[in-house]
Amino acid sequence: MTKENFYDILKKIPKAELHLHVEGMVSHDTVLFLYNRTCPEKKYTKKDIEELFKFRDFSDFISAFISIQQMFTIDDFSLLLRDMEKYFLRNGIVYSEVFIAPTSFIRAGMDFSKIMDIMVAGVREIKKNHGIEIKYLIDVSRGFGLENALNNLNLTIELNKKYPEIIGIGLGGDENKGPATEFVQAFEKAKSAGLKLVAHAGEVVGAESIEDAVQLLHVSRIGHGISSIFSEKVQKLLSEKNVALECCPTSNVFTKCYVKKIEEHPIKPLYKNGVPITLNSDDPTF
């Protein structure tokens, strides 16, 4: 079998993807459009856009992610939906749970309920046209504190009553700026409201971050979780509680924290050690 044959077959296999950020599926063409609209005097080219996606480290990635969010107007979410649809069709994804982070949009003065009206209508259209099932997880965002997290959670609870496509919350952002211990209240409230609970952990911080997310936040899945390779105790915890890791190997190589090249990634030894594993792309455009 040739490499081309392999990739062709792999793309056609129906797949679920459980760790995707909606902003991370924005196409290079859309980013080029946003930059040229925001800074028309600069006249960005495709080469300029490619440079934006070269990261030195995780904080560099976060800065690029937020900078793109800040250029969005409410009308641009139709562009995001178009890019999402193309991504799912191109990669054979038939079921997905997608993160959307409201904090930057709300701070820019947008009505998040109106954003989600657009985003839910969009995924319903995708399901109607292609049979692809898409659910949303709302990011309560580590880096902005508990009050912001509770605000995002309250919006999620209200939207969940309106839209069954909005199924739960996630804790994303820079682990160094918001440990799980700060968000126990938000996750307890979310659990009481019947929401699904997931959290990024062990992406750029040690295995203790994963343990806290499991034991204190009672999440059903961990985003990334690769620092669990350094702790047999945490691997045993994940296995016994059947908490799956949403592994994103390419993403981890790009953000250069625990792995610098794909051969160093711990996904295989973690799998061999009995840790439940799923495979995901995180922010494919990035």
GROMACS .gro file of C-alpha atoms in nm:
model
  286
    1MET     CA    1   0.000   0.000   0.000
    2THR     CA    2   0.131   0.344  -0.089
    3LYS     CA    3   0.122   0.639   0.149
    4GLU     CA    4  -0.139   0.803  -0.076
    5ASN     CA    5  -0.361   0.490  -0.065
    6PHE     CA    6  -0.334   0.479   0.313
    7TYR     CA    7  -0.439   0.841   0.360
    8ASP     CA    8  -0.722   0.804   0.111
    9ILE     CA    9  -0.862   0.505   0.303
   10LEU     CA   10  -0.807   0.671   0.642
   11LYS     CA   11  -0.999   0.983   0.538
   12LYS     CA   12  -1.293   0.774   0.415
   13ILE     CA   13  -1.330   0.573   0.738
   14PRO     CA   14  -1.619   0.725   0.939
   15LYS     CA   15  -1.469   0.881   1.252
   16ALA     CA   16  -1.558   1.065   1.571
   17GLU     CA   17  -1.345   1.357   1.684
   18LEU     CA   18  -1.386   1.474   2.043
   19HIS     CA   19  -1.127   1.749   2.084
   20LEU     CA   20  -1.169   2.028   1.833
   21HIS     CA   21  -1.189   2.406   1.876
   22VAL     CA   22  -1.426   2.577   1.636
   23GLU     CA   23  -1.186   2.872   1.599
   24GLY     CA   24  -0.908   2.623   1.520
   25MET     CA   25  -1.090   2.503   1.208
   26VAL     CA   26  -1.098   2.850   1.053
   27SER     CA   27  -0.931   2.825   0.711
   28HIS     CA   28  -0.622   3.017   0.601
   29ASP     CA   29  -0.839   3.192   0.343
   30THR     CA   30  -1.077   3.313   0.613
   31VAL     CA   31  -0.787   3.432   0.831
   32LEU     CA   32  -0.643   3.619   0.531
   33PHE     CA   33  -0.981   3.785   0.476
   34LEU     CA   34  -1.007   3.885   0.844
   35TYR     CA   35  -0.657   4.035   0.857
   36ASN     CA   36  -0.704   4.233   0.537
   37ARG     CA   37  -1.038   4.364   0.654
   38THR     CA   38  -0.895   4.462   0.994
   39CYS     CA   39  -0.572   4.614   0.853
   40PRO     CA   40  -0.643   4.702   0.487
   41GLU     CA   41  -0.331   4.920   0.461
   42LYS     CA   42  -0.105   4.618   0.529
   43LYS     CA   43  -0.231   4.403   0.237
   44TYR     CA   44  -0.156   4.061   0.387
   45THR     CA   45  -0.064   3.774   0.157
   46LYS     CA   46  -0.098   3.398   0.199
   47LYS     CA   47   0.271   3.388   0.289
   48ASP     CA   48   0.208   3.634   0.574
   49ILE     CA   49  -0.070   3.412   0.704
   50GLU     CA   50   0.157   3.107   0.698
   51GLU     CA   51   0.405   3.298   0.917
   52LEU     CA   52   0.129   3.361   1.173
   53PHE     CA   53   0.099   2.987   1.223
   54LYS     CA   54   0.463   2.931   1.320
   55PHE     CA   55   0.477   2.910   1.699
   56ARG     CA   56   0.777   2.924   1.930
   57ASP     CA   57   0.586   2.785   2.229
   58PHE     CA   58   0.241   2.743   2.386
   59SER     CA   59   0.198   3.109   2.484
   60ASP     CA   60   0.279   3.206   2.124
   61PHE     CA   61  -0.002   2.974   2.010
   62ILE     CA   62  -0.248   3.123   2.263
   63SER     CA   63  -0.165   3.475   2.139
   64ALA     CA   64  -0.231   3.376   1.777
   65PHE     CA   65  -0.556   3.204   1.876
   66ILE     CA   66  -0.687   3.511   2.064
   67SER     CA   67  -0.575   3.753   1.793
   68ILE     CA   68  -0.792   3.571   1.540
   69GLN     CA   69  -1.088   3.563   1.780
   70GLN     CA   70  -1.060   3.940   1.827
   71MET     CA   71  -1.109   4.009   1.457
   72PHE     CA   72  -1.445   3.834   1.438
   73THR     CA   73  -1.778   4.010   1.401
   74ILE     CA   74  -2.102   3.823   1.454
   75ASP     CA   75  -2.150   3.796   1.077
   76ASP     CA   76  -1.823   3.602   1.045
   77PHE     CA   77  -1.956   3.294   1.222
   78SER     CA   78  -2.112   3.187   0.894
   79LEU     CA   79  -1.754   3.169   0.762
   80LEU     CA   80  -1.653   2.951   1.057
   81LEU     CA   81  -1.943   2.716   0.987
   82ARG     CA   82  -1.841   2.690   0.622
   83ASP     CA   83  -1.483   2.604   0.723
   84MET     CA   84  -1.607   2.351   0.982
   85GLU     CA   85  -1.825   2.178   0.726
   86LYS     CA   86  -1.535   2.148   0.481
   87TYR     CA   87  -1.308   2.011   0.754
   88PHE     CA   88  -1.555   1.739   0.856
   89LEU     CA   89  -1.626   1.635   0.497
   90ARG     CA   90  -1.256   1.636   0.404
   91ASN     CA   91  -1.163   1.412   0.696
   92GLY     CA   92  -1.455   1.171   0.719
   93ILE     CA   93  -1.579   1.298   1.057
   94VAL     CA   94  -1.936   1.183   1.126
   95TYR     CA   95  -1.961   1.281   1.495
   96SER     CA   96  -1.783   1.560   1.680
   97GLU     CA   97  -1.789   1.753   2.006
   98VAL     CA   98  -1.653   2.100   1.940
   99PHE     CA   99  -1.526   2.361   2.186
  100ILE     CA  100  -1.625   2.724   2.150
  101ALA     CA  101  -1.475   2.988   2.382
  102PRO     CA  102  -1.710   3.282   2.445
  103THR     CA  103  -1.493   3.507   2.662
  104SER     CA  104  -1.318   3.710   2.391
  105PHE     CA  105  -1.641   3.747   2.193
  106ILE     CA  106  -1.836   3.867   2.497
  107ARG     CA  107  -1.560   4.114   2.588
  108ALA     CA  108  -1.582   4.250   2.234
  109GLY     CA  109  -1.949   4.332   2.300
  110MET     CA  110  -2.111   4.042   2.116
  111ASP     CA  111  -2.427   3.868   2.236
  112PHE     CA  112  -2.317   3.508   2.289
  113SER     CA  113  -2.675   3.382   2.270
  114LYS     CA  114  -2.701   3.526   1.918
  115ILE     CA  115  -2.369   3.365   1.826
  116MET     CA  116  -2.499   3.028   1.938
  117ASP     CA  117  -2.826   3.081   1.749
  118ILE     CA  118  -2.611   3.104   1.436
  119MET     CA  119  -2.382   2.815   1.533
  120VAL     CA  120  -2.664   2.576   1.622
  121ALA     CA  121  -2.860   2.660   1.307
  122GLY     CA  122  -2.540   2.592   1.113
  123VAL     CA  123  -2.476   2.246   1.259
  124ARG     CA  124  -2.840   2.152   1.208
  125GLU     CA  125  -2.798   2.242   0.840
  126ILE     CA  126  -2.479   2.034   0.821
  127LYS     CA  127  -2.661   1.737   0.977
  128LYS     CA  128  -2.952   1.778   0.734
  129ASN     CA  129  -2.721   1.794   0.431
  130HIS     CA  130  -2.454   1.540   0.528
  131GLY     CA  131  -2.573   1.341   0.831
  132ILE     CA  132  -2.285   1.472   1.042
  133GLU     CA  133  -2.370   1.509   1.414
  134ILE     CA  134  -2.201   1.804   1.590
  135LYS     CA  135  -2.233   1.898   1.959
  136TYR     CA  136  -2.091   2.200   2.140
  137LEU     CA  137  -1.888   2.225   2.461
  138ILE     CA  138  -1.860   2.579   2.598
  139ASP     CA  139  -1.515   2.672   2.731
  140VAL     CA  140  -1.533   2.842   3.071
  141SER     CA  141  -1.170   2.956   3.021
  142ARG     CA  142  -0.896   2.913   3.283
  143GLY     CA  143  -0.719   3.241   3.222
  144PHE     CA  144  -0.998   3.480   3.327
  145GLY     CA  145  -1.085   3.359   3.678
  146LEU     CA  146  -1.384   3.203   3.851
  147GLU     CA  147  -1.627   3.493   3.803
  148ASN     CA  148  -1.583   3.479   3.425
  149ALA     CA  149  -1.613   3.099   3.433
  150LEU     CA  150  -1.942   3.121   3.624
  151ASN     CA  151  -2.071   3.377   3.377
  152ASN     CA  152  -1.988   3.146   3.086
  153LEU     CA  153  -2.144   2.855   3.275
  154ASN     CA  154  -2.468   3.042   3.340
  155LEU     CA  155  -2.493   3.121   2.969
  156THR     CA  156  -2.433   2.753   2.892
  157ILE     CA  157  -2.705   2.636   3.132
  158GLU     CA  158  -2.960   2.868   2.968
  159LEU     CA  159  -2.852   2.771   2.617
  160ASN     CA  160  -2.862   2.401   2.704
  161LYS     CA  161  -3.233   2.440   2.789
  162LYS     CA  162  -3.289   2.584   2.441
  163TYR     CA  163  -3.053   2.373   2.233
  164PRO     CA  164  -2.975   2.002   2.293
  165GLU     CA  165  -2.669   2.050   2.070
  166ILE     CA  166  -2.503   2.237   2.362
  167ILE     CA  167  -2.407   1.951   2.591
  168GLY     CA  168  -2.149   2.069   2.842
  169ILE     CA  169  -1.850   2.275   2.950
  170GLY     CA  170  -1.476   2.250   2.912
  171LEU     CA  171  -1.186   2.411   3.093
  172GLY     CA  172  -0.938   2.540   2.836
  173GLY     CA  173  -0.662   2.798   2.811
  174ASP     CA  174  -0.322   2.817   2.981
  175GLU     CA  175  -0.301   2.575   3.275
  176ASN     CA  176  -0.035   2.791   3.438
  177LYS     CA  177  -0.286   3.075   3.477
  178GLY     CA  178  -0.579   2.884   3.626
  179PRO     CA  179  -0.542   2.558   3.821
  180ALA     CA  180  -0.842   2.326   3.850
  181THR     CA  181  -0.870   2.407   4.222
  182GLU     CA  182  -1.003   2.754   4.132
  183PHE     CA  183  -1.298   2.617   3.933
  184VAL     CA  184  -1.452   2.355   4.163
  185GLN     CA  185  -1.760   2.573   4.227
  186ALA     CA  186  -1.827   2.614   3.855
  187PHE     CA  187  -1.795   2.242   3.784
  188GLU     CA  188  -2.012   2.142   4.078
  189LYS     CA  189  -2.283   2.375   3.951
  190ALA     CA  190  -2.246   2.240   3.596
  191LYS     CA  191  -2.275   1.882   3.721
  192SER     CA  192  -2.591   1.970   3.916
  193ALA     CA  193  -2.735   2.117   3.594
  194GLY     CA  194  -2.675   1.787   3.413
  195LEU     CA  195  -2.400   1.914   3.183
  196LYS     CA  196  -2.114   1.703   3.050
  197LEU     CA  197  -1.775   1.793   3.202
  198VAL     CA  198  -1.433   1.788   3.035
  199ALA     CA  199  -1.107   1.975   3.097
  200HIS     CA  200  -0.775   2.043   2.931
  201ALA     CA  201  -0.503   1.921   3.166
  202GLY     CA  202  -0.150   1.789   3.144
  203GLU     CA  203  -0.083   1.975   2.820
  204VAL     CA  204   0.179   2.217   2.958
  205VAL     CA  205   0.167   2.133   3.333
  206GLY     CA  206   0.260   1.818   3.524
  207ALA     CA  207   0.045   1.514   3.602
  208GLU     CA  208  -0.091   1.678   3.919
  209SER     CA  209  -0.305   1.898   3.692
  210ILE     CA  210  -0.470   1.586   3.549
  211GLU     CA  211  -0.527   1.436   3.893
  212ASP     CA  212  -0.696   1.756   4.013
  213ALA     CA  213  -0.922   1.770   3.707
  214VAL     CA  214  -1.035   1.411   3.768
  215GLN     CA  215  -1.065   1.421   4.146
  216LEU     CA  216  -1.190   1.778   4.201
  217LEU     CA  217  -1.381   1.858   3.881
  218HIS     CA  218  -1.509   1.504   3.815
  219VAL     CA  219  -1.455   1.527   3.441
  220SER     CA  220  -1.533   1.239   3.206
  221ARG     CA  221  -1.246   1.317   2.966
  222ILE     CA  222  -0.913   1.500   2.977
  223GLY     CA  223  -0.794   1.718   2.691
  224HIS     CA  224  -0.434   1.620   2.606
  225GLY     CA  225  -0.320   1.468   2.938
  226ILE     CA  226   0.023   1.376   2.806
  227SER     CA  227   0.210   1.458   3.128
  228SER     CA  228   0.038   1.151   3.278
  229ILE     CA  229   0.327   0.958   3.124
  230PHE     CA  230   0.537   1.083   3.418
  231SER     CA  231   0.303   0.936   3.684
  232GLU     CA  232   0.202   0.571   3.719
  233LYS     CA  233  -0.044   0.683   3.988
  234VAL     CA  234  -0.228   0.916   3.746
  235GLN     CA  235  -0.226   0.656   3.468
  236LYS     CA  236  -0.385   0.407   3.711
  237LEU     CA  237  -0.644   0.671   3.812
  238LEU     CA  238  -0.740   0.735   3.449
  239SER     CA  239  -0.765   0.363   3.378
  240GLU     CA  240  -0.969   0.278   3.690
  241LYS     CA  241  -1.212   0.568   3.644
  242ASN     CA  242  -1.226   0.513   3.266
  243VAL     CA  243  -1.140   0.878   3.198
  244ALA     CA  244  -1.022   0.900   2.839
  245LEU     CA  245  -0.745   1.126   2.715
  246GLU     CA  246  -0.824   1.337   2.409
  247CYS     CA  247  -0.475   1.307   2.263
  248CYS     CA  248  -0.371   1.561   1.998
  249PRO     CA  249  -0.017   1.459   1.895
  250THR     CA  250   0.041   1.710   1.614
  251SER     CA  251  -0.079   1.994   1.835
  252ASN     CA  252   0.162   1.892   2.111
  253VAL     CA  253   0.454   1.893   1.866
  254PHE     CA  254   0.360   2.243   1.746
  255THR     CA  255   0.332   2.391   2.097
  256LYS     CA  256   0.666   2.230   2.194
  257CYS     CA  257   0.609   2.168   2.564
  258TYR     CA  258   0.660   1.799   2.636
  259VAL     CA  259   0.739   1.681   2.284
  260LYS     CA  260   0.941   1.838   2.005
  261LYS     CA  261   0.883   1.567   1.744
  262ILE     CA  262   0.613   1.308   1.686
  263GLU     CA  263   0.839   1.014   1.775
  264GLU     CA  264   0.863   1.147   2.133
  265HIS     CA  265   0.486   1.154   2.186
  266PRO     CA  266   0.368   0.927   2.473
  267ILE     CA  267   0.036   0.823   2.314
  268LYS     CA  268   0.158   0.468   2.243
  269PRO     CA  269   0.305   0.389   2.588
  270LEU     CA  270  -0.002   0.543   2.755
  271TYR     CA  271  -0.226   0.320   2.543
  272LYS     CA  272  -0.015   0.016   2.628
  273ASN     CA  273  -0.041   0.105   2.998
  274GLY     CA  274  -0.421   0.084   2.984
  275VAL     CA  275  -0.510   0.453   2.965
  276PRO     CA  276  -0.823   0.509   2.750
  277ILE     CA  277  -0.712   0.704   2.441
  278THR     CA  278  -0.889   0.899   2.167
  279LEU     CA  279  -0.710   1.062   1.874
  280ASN     CA  280  -0.787   1.422   1.776
  281SER     CA  281  -0.649   1.723   1.589
  282ASP     CA  282  -0.730   2.006   1.836
  283ASP     CA  283  -0.677   2.312   1.611
  284PRO     CA  284  -0.611   2.167   1.265
  285THR     CA  285  -0.554   2.500   1.088
  286PHE     CA  286  -0.308   2.612   1.352
   0.00000   0.00000   0.00000
